[in-house]
Amino acid sequence: MVVGGQGGDGSLTVITLLGKLLAERGFHLYRSRTVRSRIKGGTAAAAMRASVAPRGCIADRVDLAVLFDDDAAAAVHSRLAAGSVVIVDSSFGPPPADAFPADVEVIPVPFGRLAVRELRRELFKSSLAFGLACRLLSVPDPEAERVLEARFRGLGPTAATA
């Protein structure tokens, strides 16, 4: 699994939350992060491998990708295989037709637009992406909500319930 975008997009938060859920379910995790050393900008991406047996590396193939920008899409393109699922932020339009291999399922979602329109802050687009990833991984809503609330509890009741 890979989550990528720009610093401040919440890419690392999404992978952290998903990792917490999967670890609680007994999966072994191996994680990797790539962060440019700029505040609120530059590439930020995280990869995670979850398996029932310990693994000492990230897999060559990406089964699920959550991508907030075109740079992240370009970075993960060569690791997508037949049957991979890509969730892409389509707030600024759909991805180009050749952005992903033909045998990959692409799910365009306007995360940024939805977060601003429904929750009044673009910052929440990572929470929307987390929710969709949970649905694709068959995580029950109450379990996903519990992890989100625990993560954002310190920000006050509005953030935790948004």
CSV table of C-alpha atoms in Angstrom, one decimal:
chain,number,residue,atom,x,y,z
A,1,MET,CA,0.0,0.0,0.0
A,2,VAL,CA,1.3,3.5,-0.9
A,3,VAL,CA,-0.1,6.9,0.1
A,4,GLY,CA,1.5,9.9,-1.5
A,5,GLY,CA,1.1,13.6,-2.1
A,6,GLN,CA,2.7,16.9,-0.9
A,7,GLY,CA,3.8,17.8,2.6
A,8,GLY,CA,0.7,18.8,4.5
A,9,ASP,CA,-1.7,16.5,2.5
A,10,GLY,CA,-1.9,14.0,5.3
A,11,SER,CA,-0.2,11.2,3.4
A,12,LEU,CA,1.7,10.1,6.5
A,13,THR,CA,-1.4,10.3,8.7
A,14,VAL,CA,-3.4,8.0,6.4
A,15,ILE,CA,-0.7,5.3,6.5
A,16,THR,CA,-0.2,5.7,10.2
A,17,LEU,CA,-4.0,5.3,10.9
A,18,LEU,CA,-4.2,2.3,8.5
A,19,GLY,CA,-1.1,0.8,10.1
A,20,LYS,CA,-2.7,1.1,13.6
A,21,LEU,CA,-5.9,-0.7,12.4
A,22,LEU,CA,-4.0,-3.5,10.7
A,23,ALA,CA,-1.6,-4.0,13.6
A,24,GLU,CA,-4.6,-4.3,15.9
A,25,ARG,CA,-5.9,-7.0,13.6
A,26,GLY,CA,-2.7,-9.0,14.0
A,27,PHE,CA,-1.0,-8.1,10.8
A,28,HIS,CA,2.8,-7.7,10.7
A,29,LEU,CA,3.8,-4.3,9.2
A,30,TYR,CA,6.8,-3.0,7.4
A,31,ARG,CA,6.7,0.7,6.7
A,32,SER,CA,8.8,3.2,4.7
A,33,ARG,CA,8.5,7.0,4.4
A,34,THR,CA,9.9,9.5,2.0
A,35,VAL,CA,9.7,13.1,3.1
A,36,ARG,CA,11.3,16.2,1.5
A,37,SER,CA,12.8,18.5,4.1
A,38,ARG,CA,10.4,21.4,3.6
A,39,ILE,CA,7.6,22.6,5.7
A,40,LYS,CA,4.2,22.4,4.0
A,41,GLY,CA,5.5,21.4,0.7
A,42,GLY,CA,7.7,18.9,-1.2
A,43,THR,CA,6.9,15.2,-1.7
A,44,ALA,CA,5.6,13.2,1.2
A,45,ALA,CA,4.9,9.5,0.7
A,46,ALA,CA,4.6,6.4,2.8
A,47,ALA,CA,4.5,2.7,1.9
A,48,MET,CA,3.4,-0.1,4.1
A,49,ARG,CA,3.3,-3.9,3.7
A,50,ALA,CA,0.9,-5.8,5.9
A,51,SER,CA,1.0,-9.5,6.0
A,52,VAL,CA,0.1,-12.5,8.2
A,53,ALA,CA,3.8,-13.4,8.4
A,54,PRO,CA,6.8,-11.1,9.1
A,55,ARG,CA,8.3,-9.6,6.0
A,56,GLY,CA,11.5,-7.6,6.0
A,57,CYS,CA,10.8,-5.3,3.1
A,58,ILE,CA,8.3,-3.4,1.0
A,59,ALA,CA,6.8,-5.5,-1.8
A,60,ASP,CA,7.6,-4.7,-5.4
A,61,ARG,CA,3.9,-4.6,-6.3
A,62,VAL,CA,1.5,-2.0,-4.9
A,63,ASP,CA,-2.0,-3.4,-4.4
A,64,LEU,CA,-3.6,-0.2,-3.1
A,65,ALA,CA,-2.5,3.4,-3.7
A,66,VAL,CA,-4.0,6.6,-2.4
A,67,LEU,CA,-2.6,9.5,-4.4
A,68,PHE,CA,-3.1,13.2,-3.7
A,69,ASP,CA,-1.2,14.6,-6.7
A,70,ASP,CA,0.4,13.8,-10.1
A,71,ASP,CA,3.9,13.5,-8.7
A,72,ALA,CA,2.7,10.7,-6.4
A,73,ALA,CA,1.0,9.0,-9.4
A,74,ALA,CA,4.2,9.2,-11.5
A,75,ALA,CA,6.3,7.7,-8.6
A,76,VAL,CA,4.1,4.7,-8.1
A,77,HIS,CA,3.2,4.0,-11.7
A,78,SER,CA,5.9,1.3,-12.3
A,79,ARG,CA,4.9,-0.6,-9.2
A,80,LEU,CA,1.2,-1.0,-10.1
A,81,ALA,CA,0.2,-4.5,-11.4
A,82,ALA,CA,-2.9,-6.0,-12.8
A,83,GLY,CA,-5.7,-5.7,-10.3
A,84,SER,CA,-4.1,-2.9,-8.3
A,85,VAL,CA,-6.5,-0.3,-7.0
A,86,VAL,CA,-5.6,3.4,-7.2
A,87,ILE,CA,-7.6,6.1,-5.3
A,88,VAL,CA,-6.7,9.4,-6.9
A,89,ASP,CA,-7.7,13.0,-5.8
A,90,SER,CA,-9.6,14.4,-8.8
A,91,SER,CA,-10.3,17.8,-7.3
A,92,PHE,CA,-8.5,19.4,-10.2
A,93,GLY,CA,-9.9,17.1,-12.8
A,94,PRO,CA,-9.6,13.4,-13.7
A,95,PRO,CA,-6.2,11.9,-14.2
A,96,PRO,CA,-4.9,11.7,-17.7
A,97,ALA,CA,-6.0,8.5,-19.6
A,98,ASP,CA,-2.4,7.2,-19.7
A,99,ALA,CA,-1.6,8.0,-16.0
A,100,PHE,CA,-2.1,4.4,-15.0
A,101,PRO,CA,-1.9,1.0,-16.7
A,102,ALA,CA,-5.1,-0.2,-18.3
A,103,ASP,CA,-5.5,-3.2,-16.0
A,104,VAL,CA,-5.5,-1.1,-12.8
A,105,GLU,CA,-8.8,0.0,-11.2
A,106,VAL,CA,-8.7,3.8,-10.8
A,107,ILE,CA,-11.2,5.4,-8.4
A,108,PRO,CA,-11.2,9.2,-8.8
A,109,VAL,CA,-12.5,11.1,-5.8
A,110,PRO,CA,-12.4,14.9,-5.3
A,111,PHE,CA,-11.0,14.7,-1.8
A,112,GLY,CA,-9.9,18.3,-1.6
A,113,ARG,CA,-13.2,19.7,-3.0
A,114,LEU,CA,-15.3,17.4,-0.7
A,115,ALA,CA,-13.2,18.4,2.4
A,116,VAL,CA,-13.6,22.1,1.7
A,117,ARG,CA,-17.3,21.9,0.8
A,118,GLU,CA,-18.5,19.5,3.5
A,119,LEU,CA,-16.0,19.9,6.3
A,120,ARG,CA,-14.8,23.5,5.6
A,121,ARG,CA,-11.1,22.6,5.6
A,122,GLU,CA,-8.9,20.9,3.0
A,123,LEU,CA,-6.9,19.4,5.8
A,124,PHE,CA,-9.6,16.8,6.3
A,125,LYS,CA,-9.1,15.3,2.8
A,126,SER,CA,-6.8,12.7,4.4
A,127,SER,CA,-9.6,11.6,6.7
A,128,LEU,CA,-11.8,11.1,3.7
A,129,ALA,CA,-9.1,9.1,2.0
A,130,PHE,CA,-8.6,7.0,5.2
A,131,GLY,CA,-12.4,6.3,5.3
A,132,LEU,CA,-12.5,5.1,1.6
A,133,ALA,CA,-9.4,3.0,2.1
A,134,CYS,CA,-11.0,1.4,5.1
A,135,ARG,CA,-14.1,0.6,3.1
A,136,LEU,CA,-12.0,-1.1,0.4
A,137,LEU,CA,-10.2,-3.1,3.1
A,138,SER,CA,-13.6,-4.1,4.6
A,139,VAL,CA,-12.9,-2.4,7.9
A,140,PRO,CA,-16.1,-1.9,9.8
A,141,ASP,CA,-17.1,1.8,10.2
A,142,PRO,CA,-17.1,1.7,14.0
A,143,GLU,CA,-13.5,0.4,14.0
A,144,ALA,CA,-12.4,3.1,11.6
A,145,GLU,CA,-14.2,5.8,13.6
A,146,ARG,CA,-12.6,4.7,16.8
A,147,VAL,CA,-9.1,5.0,15.3
A,148,LEU,CA,-9.9,8.4,13.8
A,149,GLU,CA,-11.4,9.7,17.1
A,150,ALA,CA,-8.4,8.5,19.1
A,151,ARG,CA,-6.0,10.2,16.7
A,152,PHE,CA,-7.7,13.6,16.7
A,153,ARG,CA,-9.1,13.6,20.2
A,154,GLY,CA,-6.5,16.2,21.3
A,155,LEU,CA,-7.7,18.7,18.7
A,156,GLY,CA,-11.1,19.0,20.3
A,157,PRO,CA,-14.6,17.5,19.7
A,158,THR,CA,-15.1,19.3,16.4
A,159,ALA,CA,-12.0,17.8,14.8
A,160,ALA,CA,-12.7,14.3,16.2
A,161,THR,CA,-16.2,14.2,14.9
A,162,ALA,CA,-15.8,16.0,11.6
